[in-house]
């Protein structure tokens, strides 16, 4: 046989950075440590909730909508679903991609402004 083919790298059991064996007791500690690192702080819960409140109250103001377009009235009932999904995604992104959380919240606030303008602005031809 060829001498170059017979040379093999020894198989490592653990990664280069982790020198402790992975036992069930260690796995529990590692898992709980990872989960606690990704917790959303209390102030972020408040920020997400405050950003969601204007959109969640939108269907109750449906009687105040001045636009008679049926598309606008229909979107009014789907808008809270968008707000809930945006809040959920902001919450999910916080621990891993914090910048993405802020982007989702800014887009949510911009959509609130656009939706209120679309619903309550009187456009005269």
PDB file of C-alpha atoms in Angstrom:
ATOM      1  CA  UNK A   1       0.000   0.000   0.000  1.00  0.00           C
ATOM      2  CA  UNK A   2       1.014   3.588  -0.525  1.00  0.00           C
ATOM      3  CA  UNK A   3       2.602   5.222   2.517  1.00  0.00           C
ATOM      4  CA  UNK A   4       0.655   8.457   1.995  1.00  0.00           C
ATOM      5  CA  UNK A   5      -2.636   6.598   2.116  1.00  0.00           C
ATOM      6  CA  UNK A   6      -1.728   4.841   5.325  1.00  0.00           C
ATOM      7  CA  UNK A   7      -1.174   8.119   7.168  1.00  0.00           C
ATOM      8  CA  UNK A   8      -4.354   9.076   8.898  1.00  0.00           C
ATOM      9  CA  UNK A   9      -5.174  11.832  11.257  1.00  0.00           C
ATOM     10  CA  UNK A  10      -6.221  10.598  14.682  1.00  0.00           C
ATOM     11  CA  UNK A  11      -9.919  11.018  15.265  1.00  0.00           C
ATOM     12  CA  UNK A  12     -10.765  13.503  17.939  1.00  0.00           C
ATOM     13  CA  UNK A  13     -13.681  12.904  20.187  1.00  0.00           C
ATOM     14  CA  UNK A  14     -14.288  16.543  21.114  1.00  0.00           C
ATOM     15  CA  UNK A  15     -13.913  19.838  19.324  1.00  0.00           C
ATOM     16  CA  UNK A  16     -10.774  21.956  19.578  1.00  0.00           C
ATOM     17  CA  UNK A  17     -12.417  24.351  22.018  1.00  0.00           C
ATOM     18  CA  UNK A  18     -14.238  21.932  24.276  1.00  0.00           C
ATOM     19  CA  UNK A  19     -12.037  19.575  26.242  1.00  0.00           C
ATOM     20  CA  UNK A  20     -14.677  18.264  28.642  1.00  0.00           C
ATOM     21  CA  UNK A  21     -16.502  15.086  27.734  1.00  0.00           C
ATOM     22  CA  UNK A  22     -20.178  15.454  26.989  1.00  0.00           C
ATOM     23  CA  UNK A  23     -22.031  13.512  29.652  1.00  0.00           C
ATOM     24  CA  UNK A  24     -25.772  13.815  30.338  1.00  0.00           C
ATOM     25  CA  UNK A  25     -25.089  15.907  33.470  1.00  0.00           C
ATOM     26  CA  UNK A  26     -22.842  18.314  31.537  1.00  0.00           C
ATOM     27  CA  UNK A  27     -25.341  18.479  28.679  1.00  0.00           C
ATOM     28  CA  UNK A  28     -28.048  19.687  31.083  1.00  0.00           C
ATOM     29  CA  UNK A  29     -25.764  22.420  32.407  1.00  0.00           C
ATOM     30  CA  UNK A  30     -24.753  23.487  28.890  1.00  0.00           C
ATOM     31  CA  UNK A  31     -28.367  23.518  27.681  1.00  0.00           C
ATOM     32  CA  UNK A  32     -29.627  25.556  30.638  1.00  0.00           C
ATOM     33  CA  UNK A  33     -26.741  27.993  30.237  1.00  0.00           C
ATOM     34  CA  UNK A  34     -27.565  28.477  26.543  1.00  0.00           C
ATOM     35  CA  UNK A  35     -31.244  28.976  27.295  1.00  0.00           C
ATOM     36  CA  UNK A  36     -30.541  31.574  29.979  1.00  0.00           C
ATOM     37  CA  UNK A  37     -28.268  33.486  27.605  1.00  0.00           C
ATOM     38  CA  UNK A  38     -31.132  33.957  25.144  1.00  0.00           C
ATOM     39  CA  UNK A  39     -33.713  35.245  27.596  1.00  0.00           C
ATOM     40  CA  UNK A  40     -35.438  38.451  26.652  1.00  0.00           C
ATOM     41  CA  UNK A  41     -35.022  41.103  29.371  1.00  0.00           C
ATOM     42  CA  UNK A  42     -38.069  42.663  31.025  1.00  0.00           C
ATOM     43  CA  UNK A  43     -37.522  46.049  29.399  1.00  0.00           C
ATOM     44  CA  UNK A  44     -37.568  44.473  25.930  1.00  0.00           C
ATOM     45  CA  UNK A  45     -40.904  42.818  26.730  1.00  0.00           C
ATOM     46  CA  UNK A  46     -42.250  46.290  27.515  1.00  0.00           C
ATOM     47  CA  UNK A  47     -40.808  47.788  24.301  1.00  0.00           C
ATOM     48  CA  UNK A  48     -42.305  45.004  22.172  1.00  0.00           C
ATOM     49  CA  UNK A  49     -45.693  45.297  23.895  1.00  0.00           C
ATOM     50  CA  UNK A  50     -45.807  49.092  23.537  1.00  0.00           C
ATOM     51  CA  UNK A  51     -44.898  48.793  19.853  1.00  0.00           C
ATOM     52  CA  UNK A  52     -47.695  46.250  19.343  1.00  0.00           C
ATOM     53  CA  UNK A  53     -50.495  48.088  21.187  1.00  0.00           C
ATOM     54  CA  UNK A  54     -51.537  50.534  18.420  1.00  0.00           C
ATOM     55  CA  UNK A  55     -51.994  47.738  15.894  1.00  0.00           C
ATOM     56  CA  UNK A  56     -53.862  45.432  18.243  1.00  0.00           C
ATOM     57  CA  UNK A  57     -56.449  48.132  18.966  1.00  0.00           C
ATOM     58  CA  UNK A  58     -57.101  48.766  15.290  1.00  0.00           C
ATOM     59  CA  UNK A  59     -60.188  46.553  14.696  1.00  0.00           C
ATOM     60  CA  UNK A  60     -62.039  48.232  17.559  1.00  0.00           C
ATOM     61  CA  UNK A  61     -61.643  51.512  15.717  1.00  0.00           C
ATOM     62  CA  UNK A  62     -63.056  50.053  12.502  1.00  0.00           C
ATOM     63  CA  UNK A  63     -66.197  52.133  12.886  1.00  0.00           C
ATOM     64  CA  UNK A  64     -64.084  55.286  12.800  1.00  0.00           C
ATOM     65  CA  UNK A  65     -62.425  54.483   9.466  1.00  0.00           C
ATOM     66  CA  UNK A  66     -63.284  57.206   6.984  1.00  0.00           C
ATOM     67  CA  UNK A  67     -62.162  55.317   3.906  1.00  0.00           C
ATOM     68  CA  UNK A  68     -65.026  53.457   2.193  1.00  0.00           C
ATOM     69  CA  UNK A  69     -62.771  51.230   0.109  1.00  0.00           C
ATOM     70  CA  UNK A  70     -63.561  47.569   0.933  1.00  0.00           C
ATOM     71  CA  UNK A  71     -59.886  46.609   0.560  1.00  0.00           C
ATOM     72  CA  UNK A  72     -58.893  49.043   3.316  1.00  0.00           C
ATOM     73  CA  UNK A  73     -61.685  47.767   5.543  1.00  0.00           C
ATOM     74  CA  UNK A  74     -60.629  44.159   4.897  1.00  0.00           C
ATOM     75  CA  UNK A  75     -56.978  44.883   5.657  1.00  0.00           C
ATOM     76  CA  UNK A  76     -58.103  46.391   8.944  1.00  0.00           C
ATOM     77  CA  UNK A  77     -59.100  42.955  10.192  1.00  0.00           C
ATOM     78  CA  UNK A  78     -55.865  41.268   9.047  1.00  0.00           C
ATOM     79  CA  UNK A  79     -53.596  43.966  10.474  1.00  0.00           C
ATOM     80  CA  UNK A  80     -53.614  42.614  14.072  1.00  0.00           C
ATOM     81  CA  UNK A  81     -52.337  39.256  12.773  1.00  0.00           C
ATOM     82  CA  UNK A  82     -49.406  41.084  11.159  1.00  0.00           C
ATOM     83  CA  UNK A  83     -48.766  42.925  14.432  1.00  0.00           C
ATOM     84  CA  UNK A  84     -48.799  39.688  16.447  1.00  0.00           C
ATOM     85  CA  UNK A  85     -46.444  37.974  14.019  1.00  0.00           C
ATOM     86  CA  UNK A  86     -44.074  40.969  14.058  1.00  0.00           C
ATOM     87  CA  UNK A  87     -44.034  41.019  17.848  1.00  0.00           C
ATOM     88  CA  UNK A  88     -43.381  37.287  17.967  1.00  0.00           C
ATOM     89  CA  UNK A  89     -40.519  37.579  15.477  1.00  0.00           C
ATOM     90  CA  UNK A  90     -38.994  40.491  17.401  1.00  0.00           C
ATOM     91  CA  UNK A  91     -39.151  38.393  20.567  1.00  0.00           C
ATOM     92  CA  UNK A  92     -37.601  35.366  18.826  1.00  0.00           C
ATOM     93  CA  UNK A  93     -34.767  37.382  17.265  1.00  0.00           C
ATOM     94  CA  UNK A  94     -33.694  39.234  20.402  1.00  0.00           C
ATOM     95  CA  UNK A  95     -31.193  36.758  21.860  1.00  0.00           C
ATOM     96  CA  UNK A  96     -29.528  35.753  18.615  1.00  0.00           C
ATOM     97  CA  UNK A  97     -29.931  38.779  16.330  1.00  0.00           C
ATOM     98  CA  UNK A  98     -30.663  41.846  18.390  1.00  0.00           C
ATOM     99  CA  UNK A  99     -30.301  44.216  15.439  1.00  0.00           C
ATOM    100  CA  UNK A 100     -33.002  42.278  13.607  1.00  0.00           C
ATOM    101  CA  UNK A 101     -35.338  42.840  16.575  1.00  0.00           C
ATOM    102  CA  UNK A 102     -34.918  46.595  16.305  1.00  0.00           C
ATOM    103  CA  UNK A 103     -35.426  46.479  12.521  1.00  0.00           C
ATOM    104  CA  UNK A 104     -38.685  44.536  12.951  1.00  0.00           C
ATOM    105  CA  UNK A 105     -39.903  46.994  15.598  1.00  0.00           C
ATOM    106  CA  UNK A 106     -39.064  50.047  13.457  1.00  0.00           C
ATOM    107  CA  UNK A 107     -40.873  48.498  10.493  1.00  0.00           C
ATOM    108  CA  UNK A 108     -43.826  47.766  12.768  1.00  0.00           C
ATOM    109  CA  UNK A 109     -43.986  51.397  13.918  1.00  0.00           C
ATOM    110  CA  UNK A 110     -43.704  52.641  10.327  1.00  0.00           C
ATOM    111  CA  UNK A 111     -46.498  50.311   9.280  1.00  0.00           C
ATOM    112  CA  UNK A 112     -48.652  51.705  12.108  1.00  0.00           C
ATOM    113  CA  UNK A 113     -48.143  55.219  10.767  1.00  0.00           C
ATOM    114  CA  UNK A 114     -48.870  54.162   7.179  1.00  0.00           C
ATOM    115  CA  UNK A 115     -51.940  52.164   8.144  1.00  0.00           C
ATOM    116  CA  UNK A 116     -53.414  54.979  10.205  1.00  0.00           C
ATOM    117  CA  UNK A 117     -52.813  57.410   7.339  1.00  0.00           C
ATOM    118  CA  UNK A 118     -54.388  55.011   4.843  1.00  0.00           C
ATOM    119  CA  UNK A 119     -57.450  54.500   7.044  1.00  0.00           C
ATOM    120  CA  UNK A 120     -58.130  57.922   8.490  1.00  0.00           C
ATOM    121  CA  UNK A 121     -56.838  60.385   5.893  1.00  0.00           C
ATOM    122  CA  UNK A 122     -59.462  62.042   3.754  1.00  0.00           C
ATOM    123  CA  UNK A 123     -58.301  62.046   0.169  1.00  0.00           C
ATOM    124  CA  UNK A 124     -60.251  64.395  -2.023  1.00  0.00           C
ATOM    125  CA  UNK A 125     -59.912  64.129  -5.798  1.00  0.00           C
TER     126      UNK A 125
END
